[in-house]
Structure formats: structure tokens, C-alpha cells
Amino acid sequence: MVTTLDSLSLAEDVVLVTGAAKRLGAATARLLHAHGASIAVHYHRSAAPAAALVAELNALRAGSAVALRADLLDVDALAALVDATVAAFGKLTVLVNNASTFYPTPVGTITPAQFDDLIGTNLRAPLFLLQAAALQLRQHGGQVVNIIDIHATRPLKQHPVYCAAKAGLHMLTQSMARELAPAIRVNGVAPGPILWPEGTAPPDAALRESILDRTALKRMGSPEDVAK
């Protein structure tokens, strides 16, 4: 019997989505919740959007969502994030490593703080959060989804540190999939153009067309595409 997305039930699942207050993370949280999952909405600075999302989800199904704050650059906070999820729902079955920082670092301007930030959020945090969650995930036959990026394999000009971090996450996903199978399934999703970077103006029409022309479908994707 083939399970379609429409018929998929996640009623037994508890999902921790990092960076879930806005954009792609929020779309992922909404879709998984619509299929029955309980959702731990992780955020760092986006307290108001996280609270609004949790209120929205709990209005649909009481007690099905909770907002949890953590600085993912603080490795010691990652185990506490897992513990808080388990305290709220009794278990953790799915981890979605979505949180990311993204900005240019042209060669000659790169600082140690930028390196630590980009590597920390895009590579170190997913590794240590997975490690913190591994016991729970093993107990429940769980799974991990890492949000990677097409630029893990296709470098983006003026973004060498970001691209290196996502390339590391790409290999980490494959390595963890092999190491943790068959108890835990680990997959990655590497989107192309989905949303223009937050807080910046979209590219001009010519550049936008050039970017989209390199995609198979010749259009922008949507957060919901990635969530599915």
C-alpha cells in the first residue's frame, strides 16, 4: 500500500524544528502539525513570531505545540533543548535541523566571529543537536532531516564560509545516515531558490531571471514545497 502525503499520519510523532518561528521553518512546523505531529518550535531571537505560531497551532489542537528558546551556538544548550521537548511531550521522534545564518563573507573581509557564526549554526549545531537527540531517536525509531542548500555543491560567489558550512552539513548527513542506520534515518533537503534573504532587497529582474533560469522548473520554489 502506498502512503500519499494526503493520507500520511504523524499523530504519534513529536518533532523539534529549529528556527521554526518564521519562513521555511514555520511552514514545516505547520505542515507536520497538520498531519498530526506535536511540534517543538525552537527560536532564538524571534520570540513574538514563535509565540504567535504556537498559539495558532494550539488553537487548532490544544497542547500540541510549545515554543523553546535556545542559542544554537551554545553547545551546552542543545541537550537542554532536547530535554525540554521531551518534558513537554514525553518523547522526541523527529529532528528537523532548519535554523541557519546566511550572509556574504567576501575573501579579505572574513572575521573569526563570522566564521564561528556560519559554521556554528549551519554545521556544528546540527551535529551536536543530533548527538544530544540520538538516544531519544533510537528509542523511537526516529529520523532527522537536515536542511542543506544547493550551494553545498554549487558555490555562491562571496559566500565561501556559508558554502563550506553547508558542504560540511551535506557530508555530515551522509555520514550520520550510514552510522546511525537502521535505528535512525537521516536525510537532507537541499533547496534552490525558495525565499530571497531576509532583510535584503530582492535581486533586480535580470538577476532574478538568471537565477530562476538555472532551475529545472524555471520558477521560485515555496517554503511549502520544501516542507512537503
PDB file of C-alpha atoms in Angstrom:
ATOM      1  CA  MET A   1       0.000   0.000   0.000  1.00  0.00           C
ATOM      2  CA  VAL A   2       1.418   3.382  -0.995  1.00  0.00           C
ATOM      3  CA  THR A   3       1.185   6.191   1.565  1.00  0.00           C
ATOM      4  CA  THR A   4       0.491   9.549  -0.057  1.00  0.00           C
ATOM      5  CA  LEU A   5       1.147  12.892   1.584  1.00  0.00           C
ATOM      6  CA  ASP A   6      -2.592  13.475   1.986  1.00  0.00           C
ATOM      7  CA  SER A   7      -3.022  10.204   3.894  1.00  0.00           C
ATOM      8  CA  LEU A   8       0.143  10.491   5.987  1.00  0.00           C
ATOM      9  CA  SER A   9      -0.487  10.462   9.744  1.00  0.00           C
ATOM     10  CA  LEU A  10       2.121  11.775  12.158  1.00  0.00           C
ATOM     11  CA  ALA A  11      -0.137  11.561  15.198  1.00  0.00           C
ATOM     12  CA  GLU A  12       2.468   9.570  17.141  1.00  0.00           C
ATOM     13  CA  ASP A  13       5.324  11.914  16.303  1.00  0.00           C
ATOM     14  CA  VAL A  14       6.962  14.701  18.284  1.00  0.00           C
ATOM     15  CA  VAL A  15       9.008  16.983  16.044  1.00  0.00           C
ATOM     16  CA  LEU A  16      11.632  19.517  17.063  1.00  0.00           C
ATOM     17  CA  VAL A  17      12.104  22.109  14.310  1.00  0.00           C
ATOM     18  CA  THR A  18      14.977  24.536  14.782  1.00  0.00           C
ATOM     19  CA  GLY A  19      14.499  28.081  13.559  1.00  0.00           C
ATOM     20  CA  ALA A  20      10.772  27.382  13.343  1.00  0.00           C
ATOM     21  CA  ALA A  21       9.340  30.814  14.112  1.00  0.00           C
ATOM     22  CA  LYS A  22       9.383  32.138  10.558  1.00  0.00           C
ATOM     23  CA  ARG A  23       9.834  31.384   6.881  1.00  0.00           C
ATOM     24  CA  LEU A  24      10.733  27.820   5.906  1.00  0.00           C
ATOM     25  CA  GLY A  25      10.802  26.580   9.498  1.00  0.00           C
ATOM     26  CA  ALA A  26       7.300  27.858  10.209  1.00  0.00           C
ATOM     27  CA  ALA A  27       5.955  26.306   7.002  1.00  0.00           C
ATOM     28  CA  THR A  28       7.499  22.985   8.006  1.00  0.00           C
ATOM     29  CA  ALA A  29       6.033  23.187  11.501  1.00  0.00           C
ATOM     30  CA  ARG A  30       2.555  23.968  10.119  1.00  0.00           C
ATOM     31  CA  LEU A  31       2.604  21.118   7.608  1.00  0.00           C
ATOM     32  CA  LEU A  32       3.819  18.491  10.078  1.00  0.00           C
ATOM     33  CA  HIS A  33       1.286  19.725  12.636  1.00  0.00           C
ATOM     34  CA  ALA A  34      -1.490  19.467  10.026  1.00  0.00           C
ATOM     35  CA  HIS A  35      -0.635  15.785   9.714  1.00  0.00           C
ATOM     36  CA  GLY A  36      -0.968  15.236  13.463  1.00  0.00           C
ATOM     37  CA  ALA A  37       2.514  15.810  14.884  1.00  0.00           C
ATOM     38  CA  SER A  38       3.223  17.647  18.106  1.00  0.00           C
ATOM     39  CA  ILE A  39       5.697  20.450  17.451  1.00  0.00           C
ATOM     40  CA  ALA A  40       8.526  21.981  19.486  1.00  0.00           C
ATOM     41  CA  VAL A  41       9.058  25.398  17.902  1.00  0.00           C
ATOM     42  CA  HIS A  42      12.658  26.389  18.518  1.00  0.00           C
ATOM     43  CA  TYR A  43      13.630  30.051  18.251  1.00  0.00           C
ATOM     44  CA  HIS A  44      16.496  32.282  19.339  1.00  0.00           C
ATOM     45  CA  ARG A  45      15.558  35.951  18.898  1.00  0.00           C
ATOM     46  CA  SER A  46      12.155  35.656  17.202  1.00  0.00           C
ATOM     47  CA  ALA A  47      10.107  35.351  20.389  1.00  0.00           C
ATOM     48  CA  ALA A  48       6.966  37.094  19.126  1.00  0.00           C
ATOM     49  CA  PRO A  49       6.622  35.103  15.865  1.00  0.00           C
ATOM     50  CA  ALA A  50       7.338  31.867  17.773  1.00  0.00           C
ATOM     51  CA  ALA A  51       4.636  32.657  20.343  1.00  0.00           C
ATOM     52  CA  ALA A  52       2.180  33.535  17.578  1.00  0.00           C
ATOM     53  CA  LEU A  53       2.865  30.290  15.729  1.00  0.00           C
ATOM     54  CA  VAL A  54       2.458  28.207  18.884  1.00  0.00           C
ATOM     55  CA  ALA A  55      -0.818  29.979  19.686  1.00  0.00           C
ATOM     56  CA  GLU A  56      -2.015  29.271  16.132  1.00  0.00           C
ATOM     57  CA  LEU A  57      -1.154  25.568  16.362  1.00  0.00           C
ATOM     58  CA  ASN A  58      -2.615  25.143  19.845  1.00  0.00           C
ATOM     59  CA  ALA A  59      -5.838  26.817  18.712  1.00  0.00           C
ATOM     60  CA  LEU A  60      -6.141  24.050  16.139  1.00  0.00           C
ATOM     61  CA  ARG A  61      -5.237  21.272  18.601  1.00  0.00           C
ATOM     62  CA  ALA A  62      -4.773  22.093  22.273  1.00  0.00           C
ATOM     63  CA  GLY A  63      -1.432  21.223  23.843  1.00  0.00           C
ATOM     64  CA  SER A  64       0.154  20.285  20.528  1.00  0.00           C
ATOM     65  CA  ALA A  65       2.889  22.910  20.331  1.00  0.00           C
ATOM     66  CA  VAL A  66       5.407  24.630  22.560  1.00  0.00           C
ATOM     67  CA  ALA A  67       7.962  27.397  21.970  1.00  0.00           C
ATOM     68  CA  LEU A  68      11.507  26.728  23.180  1.00  0.00           C
ATOM     69  CA  ARG A  69      14.298  29.301  23.164  1.00  0.00           C
ATOM     70  CA  ALA A  70      17.954  28.359  22.706  1.00  0.00           C
ATOM     71  CA  ASP A  71      21.117  29.861  21.275  1.00  0.00           C
ATOM     72  CA  LEU A  72      22.321  27.090  18.981  1.00  0.00           C
ATOM     73  CA  LEU A  73      25.881  28.426  19.179  1.00  0.00           C
ATOM     74  CA  ASP A  74      25.876  27.391  22.841  1.00  0.00           C
ATOM     75  CA  VAL A  75      26.571  23.659  22.632  1.00  0.00           C
ATOM     76  CA  ASP A  76      25.622  23.216  26.281  1.00  0.00           C
ATOM     77  CA  ALA A  77      22.111  24.474  25.486  1.00  0.00           C
ATOM     78  CA  LEU A  78      21.416  21.762  22.913  1.00  0.00           C
ATOM     79  CA  ALA A  79      20.864  18.891  25.334  1.00  0.00           C
ATOM     80  CA  ALA A  80      18.584  21.174  27.339  1.00  0.00           C
ATOM     81  CA  LEU A  81      16.568  21.838  24.177  1.00  0.00           C
ATOM     82  CA  VAL A  82      16.057  18.110  23.670  1.00  0.00           C
ATOM     83  CA  ASP A  83      15.195  17.667  27.367  1.00  0.00           C
ATOM     84  CA  ALA A  84      12.633  20.466  27.192  1.00  0.00           C
ATOM     85  CA  THR A  85      10.972  18.833  24.190  1.00  0.00           C
ATOM     86  CA  VAL A  86      10.751  15.502  25.992  1.00  0.00           C
ATOM     87  CA  ALA A  87       9.471  17.212  29.133  1.00  0.00           C
ATOM     88  CA  ALA A  88       6.692  18.835  27.096  1.00  0.00           C
ATOM     89  CA  PHE A  89       5.580  15.805  25.076  1.00  0.00           C
ATOM     90  CA  GLY A  90       7.140  12.705  26.625  1.00  0.00           C
ATOM     91  CA  LYS A  91       9.409  11.842  23.714  1.00  0.00           C
ATOM     92  CA  LEU A  92      11.190  13.091  20.582  1.00  0.00           C
ATOM     93  CA  THR A  93      10.824  11.197  17.312  1.00  0.00           C
ATOM     94  CA  VAL A  94      11.884  13.668  14.597  1.00  0.00           C
ATOM     95  CA  LEU A  95      14.547  16.378  14.463  1.00  0.00           C
ATOM     96  CA  VAL A  96      14.478  18.979  11.682  1.00  0.00           C
ATOM     97  CA  ASN A  97      17.718  20.986  11.588  1.00  0.00           C
ATOM     98  CA  ASN A  98      16.438  24.056   9.781  1.00  0.00           C
ATOM     99  CA  ALA A  99      17.999  27.034  11.598  1.00  0.00           C
ATOM    100  CA  SER A 100      20.660  28.839   9.595  1.00  0.00           C
ATOM    101  CA  THR A 101      22.541  32.075   9.258  1.00  0.00           C
ATOM    102  CA  PHE A 102      23.307  33.391   5.783  1.00  0.00           C
ATOM    103  CA  TYR A 103      25.231  36.442   4.663  1.00  0.00           C
ATOM    104  CA  PRO A 104      28.178  37.248   2.370  1.00  0.00           C
ATOM    105  CA  THR A 105      31.775  36.942   3.545  1.00  0.00           C
ATOM    106  CA  PRO A 106      33.976  38.081   0.635  1.00  0.00           C
ATOM    107  CA  VAL A 107      37.584  36.978   0.879  1.00  0.00           C
ATOM    108  CA  GLY A 108      39.586  39.681   2.607  1.00  0.00           C
ATOM    109  CA  THR A 109      36.739  40.657   4.920  1.00  0.00           C
ATOM    110  CA  ILE A 110      36.085  37.386   6.774  1.00  0.00           C
ATOM    111  CA  THR A 111      36.312  37.631  10.551  1.00  0.00           C
ATOM    112  CA  PRO A 112      36.675  34.821  13.100  1.00  0.00           C
ATOM    113  CA  ALA A 113      33.280  35.817  14.530  1.00  0.00           C
ATOM    114  CA  GLN A 114      31.617  35.389  11.121  1.00  0.00           C
ATOM    115  CA  PHE A 115      33.338  32.047  10.630  1.00  0.00           C
ATOM    116  CA  ASP A 116      32.226  30.815  14.055  1.00  0.00           C
ATOM    117  CA  ASP A 117      28.663  32.011  13.453  1.00  0.00           C
ATOM    118  CA  LEU A 118      28.188  30.490   9.996  1.00  0.00           C
ATOM    119  CA  ILE A 119      29.944  27.222  10.803  1.00  0.00           C
ATOM    120  CA  GLY A 120      28.264  27.128  14.203  1.00  0.00           C
ATOM    121  CA  THR A 121      24.668  27.475  13.063  1.00  0.00           C
ATOM    122  CA  ASN A 122      24.918  25.542   9.801  1.00  0.00           C
ATOM    123  CA  LEU A 123      27.212  22.661  10.795  1.00  0.00           C
ATOM    124  CA  ARG A 124      28.214  22.463  14.456  1.00  0.00           C
ATOM    125  CA  ALA A 125      24.711  22.921  15.878  1.00  0.00           C
ATOM    126  CA  PRO A 126      23.101  20.208  13.703  1.00  0.00           C
ATOM    127  CA  LEU A 127      25.874  17.786  14.671  1.00  0.00           C
ATOM    128  CA  PHE A 128      25.685  18.348  18.414  1.00  0.00           C
ATOM    129  CA  LEU A 129      21.900  18.598  18.463  1.00  0.00           C
ATOM    130  CA  LEU A 130      21.644  15.285  16.645  1.00  0.00           C
ATOM    131  CA  GLN A 131      24.097  13.813  19.116  1.00  0.00           C
ATOM    132  CA  ALA A 132      22.017  15.127  22.025  1.00  0.00           C
ATOM    133  CA  ALA A 133      18.836  13.715  20.493  1.00  0.00           C
ATOM    134  CA  ALA A 134      20.265  10.349  19.410  1.00  0.00           C
ATOM    135  CA  LEU A 135      19.139   8.375  22.472  1.00  0.00           C
ATOM    136  CA  GLN A 136      15.540   9.545  22.113  1.00  0.00           C
ATOM    137  CA  LEU A 137      15.571   8.984  18.372  1.00  0.00           C
ATOM    138  CA  ARG A 138      16.966   5.456  18.744  1.00  0.00           C
ATOM    139  CA  GLN A 139      14.294   4.573  21.290  1.00  0.00           C
ATOM    140  CA  HIS A 140      11.512   5.614  18.932  1.00  0.00           C
ATOM    141  CA  GLY A 141      12.894   4.639  15.524  1.00  0.00           C
ATOM    142  CA  GLY A 142      13.223   8.318  14.777  1.00  0.00           C
ATOM    143  CA  GLN A 143      14.501  10.369  11.929  1.00  0.00           C
ATOM    144  CA  VAL A 144      16.486  13.501  11.179  1.00  0.00           C
ATOM    145  CA  VAL A 145      16.010  15.937   8.308  1.00  0.00           C
ATOM    146  CA  ASN A 146      18.796  18.436   7.683  1.00  0.00           C
ATOM    147  CA  ILE A 147      18.013  21.483   5.550  1.00  0.00           C
ATOM    148  CA  ILE A 148      21.141  21.831   3.451  1.00  0.00           C
ATOM    149  CA  ASP A 149      21.336  24.108   0.368  1.00  0.00           C
ATOM    150  CA  ILE A 150      22.058  23.741  -3.316  1.00  0.00           C
ATOM    151  CA  HIS A 151      25.167  25.833  -2.570  1.00  0.00           C
ATOM    152  CA  ALA A 152      26.643  22.905  -0.661  1.00  0.00           C
ATOM    153  CA  THR A 153      27.721  21.635  -4.085  1.00  0.00           C
ATOM    154  CA  ARG A 154      27.407  24.759  -6.271  1.00  0.00           C
ATOM    155  CA  PRO A 155      29.453  27.584  -4.727  1.00  0.00           C
ATOM    156  CA  LEU A 156      27.895  31.016  -4.386  1.00  0.00           C
ATOM    157  CA  LYS A 157      30.181  33.959  -5.059  1.00  0.00           C
ATOM    158  CA  GLN A 158      31.177  35.980  -1.952  1.00  0.00           C
ATOM    159  CA  HIS A 159      29.784  33.290   0.392  1.00  0.00           C
ATOM    160  CA  PRO A 160      32.759  30.929   0.904  1.00  0.00           C
ATOM    161  CA  VAL A 161      32.161  30.316   4.614  1.00  0.00           C
ATOM    162  CA  TYR A 162      28.430  29.675   4.217  1.00  0.00           C
ATOM    163  CA  CYS A 163      29.041  27.324   1.289  1.00  0.00           C
ATOM    164  CA  ALA A 164      31.725  25.437   3.226  1.00  0.00           C
ATOM    165  CA  ALA A 165      29.384  25.072   6.197  1.00  0.00           C
ATOM    166  CA  LYS A 166      26.579  23.666   4.047  1.00  0.00           C
ATOM    167  CA  ALA A 167      29.022  21.370   2.252  1.00  0.00           C
ATOM    168  CA  GLY A 168      30.016  20.073   5.668  1.00  0.00           C
ATOM    169  CA  LEU A 169      26.364  19.519   6.559  1.00  0.00           C
ATOM    170  CA  HIS A 170      25.896  17.645   3.293  1.00  0.00           C
ATOM    171  CA  MET A 171      28.672  15.207   4.172  1.00  0.00           C
ATOM    172  CA  LEU A 172      27.584  15.056   7.820  1.00  0.00           C
ATOM    173  CA  THR A 173      24.122  13.976   6.666  1.00  0.00           C
ATOM    174  CA  GLN A 174      25.549  11.157   4.573  1.00  0.00           C
ATOM    175  CA  SER A 175      27.965  10.082   7.297  1.00  0.00           C
ATOM    176  CA  MET A 176      25.310  10.080  10.014  1.00  0.00           C
ATOM    177  CA  ALA A 177      22.889   8.211   7.768  1.00  0.00           C
ATOM    178  CA  ARG A 178      25.414   5.423   7.440  1.00  0.00           C
ATOM    179  CA  GLU A 179      26.490   5.444  11.087  1.00  0.00           C
ATOM    180  CA  LEU A 180      23.033   5.577  12.658  1.00  0.00           C
ATOM    181  CA  ALA A 181      21.151   3.225  10.320  1.00  0.00           C
ATOM    182  CA  PRO A 182      18.968   1.288  10.717  1.00  0.00           C
ATOM    183  CA  ALA A 183      17.826   2.723  14.058  1.00  0.00           C
ATOM    184  CA  ILE A 184      17.677   6.353  12.881  1.00  0.00           C
ATOM    185  CA  ARG A 185      17.027   7.554   9.359  1.00  0.00           C
ATOM    186  CA  VAL A 186      18.953  10.691   8.369  1.00  0.00           C
ATOM    187  CA  ASN A 187      18.136  12.668   5.222  1.00  0.00           C
ATOM    188  CA  GLY A 188      18.901  16.081   3.801  1.00  0.00           C
ATOM    189  CA  VAL A 189      16.925  18.504   1.661  1.00  0.00           C
ATOM    190  CA  ALA A 190      18.957  20.931  -0.451  1.00  0.00           C
ATOM    191  CA  PRO A 191      16.653  23.662  -1.782  1.00  0.00           C
ATOM    192  CA  GLY A 192      17.425  26.001  -4.610  1.00  0.00           C
ATOM    193  CA  PRO A 193      15.809  29.475  -4.726  1.00  0.00           C
ATOM    194  CA  ILE A 194      12.923  29.493  -2.245  1.00  0.00           C
ATOM    195  CA  LEU A 195      12.938  32.864  -0.464  1.00  0.00           C
ATOM    196  CA  TRP A 196      15.193  35.844  -1.012  1.00  0.00           C
ATOM    197  CA  PRO A 197      17.368  36.521   2.052  1.00  0.00           C
ATOM    198  CA  GLU A 198      15.508  38.172   4.908  1.00  0.00           C
ATOM    199  CA  GLY A 199      16.216  41.864   5.432  1.00  0.00           C
ATOM    200  CA  THR A 200      17.615  42.441   1.946  1.00  0.00           C
ATOM    201  CA  ALA A 201      16.040  43.722  -1.245  1.00  0.00           C
ATOM    202  CA  PRO A 202      15.317  41.047  -3.855  1.00  0.00           C
ATOM    203  CA  PRO A 203      17.669  40.990  -6.821  1.00  0.00           C
ATOM    204  CA  ASP A 204      16.830  43.061  -9.872  1.00  0.00           C
ATOM    205  CA  ALA A 205      14.698  41.490 -12.590  1.00  0.00           C
ATOM    206  CA  ALA A 206      17.621  40.447 -14.804  1.00  0.00           C
ATOM    207  CA  LEU A 207      19.484  38.700 -11.992  1.00  0.00           C
ATOM    208  CA  ARG A 208      16.272  37.114 -10.757  1.00  0.00           C
ATOM    209  CA  GLU A 209      15.555  35.696 -14.215  1.00  0.00           C
ATOM    210  CA  SER A 210      19.141  34.433 -14.472  1.00  0.00           C
ATOM    211  CA  ILE A 211      18.827  32.604 -11.142  1.00  0.00           C
ATOM    212  CA  LEU A 212      15.456  31.056 -11.966  1.00  0.00           C
ATOM    213  CA  ASP A 213      16.575  30.045 -15.456  1.00  0.00           C
ATOM    214  CA  ARG A 214      19.091  27.690 -13.876  1.00  0.00           C
ATOM    215  CA  THR A 215      16.331  25.763 -12.054  1.00  0.00           C
ATOM    216  CA  ALA A 216      14.575  22.739 -13.527  1.00  0.00           C
ATOM    217  CA  LEU A 217      11.093  24.205 -13.085  1.00  0.00           C
ATOM    218  CA  LYS A 218      12.076  27.767 -14.092  1.00  0.00           C
ATOM    219  CA  ARG A 219      10.354  29.293 -11.072  1.00  0.00           C
ATOM    220  CA  MET A 220      10.834  30.157  -7.408  1.00  0.00           C
ATOM    221  CA  GLY A 221      10.047  27.362  -5.022  1.00  0.00           C
ATOM    222  CA  SER A 222       7.955  27.941  -1.923  1.00  0.00           C
ATOM    223  CA  PRO A 223       8.529  27.101   1.745  1.00  0.00           C
ATOM    224  CA  GLU A 224       5.623  24.669   1.433  1.00  0.00           C
ATOM    225  CA  ASP A 225       7.450  22.838  -1.382  1.00  0.00           C
ATOM    226  CA  VAL A 226      10.375  22.220   0.940  1.00  0.00           C
ATOM    227  CA  ALA A 227       8.139  21.307   3.883  1.00  0.00           C
ATOM    228  CA  LYS A 228       6.441  18.594   1.840  1.00  0.00           C
TER     229      LYS A 228
END
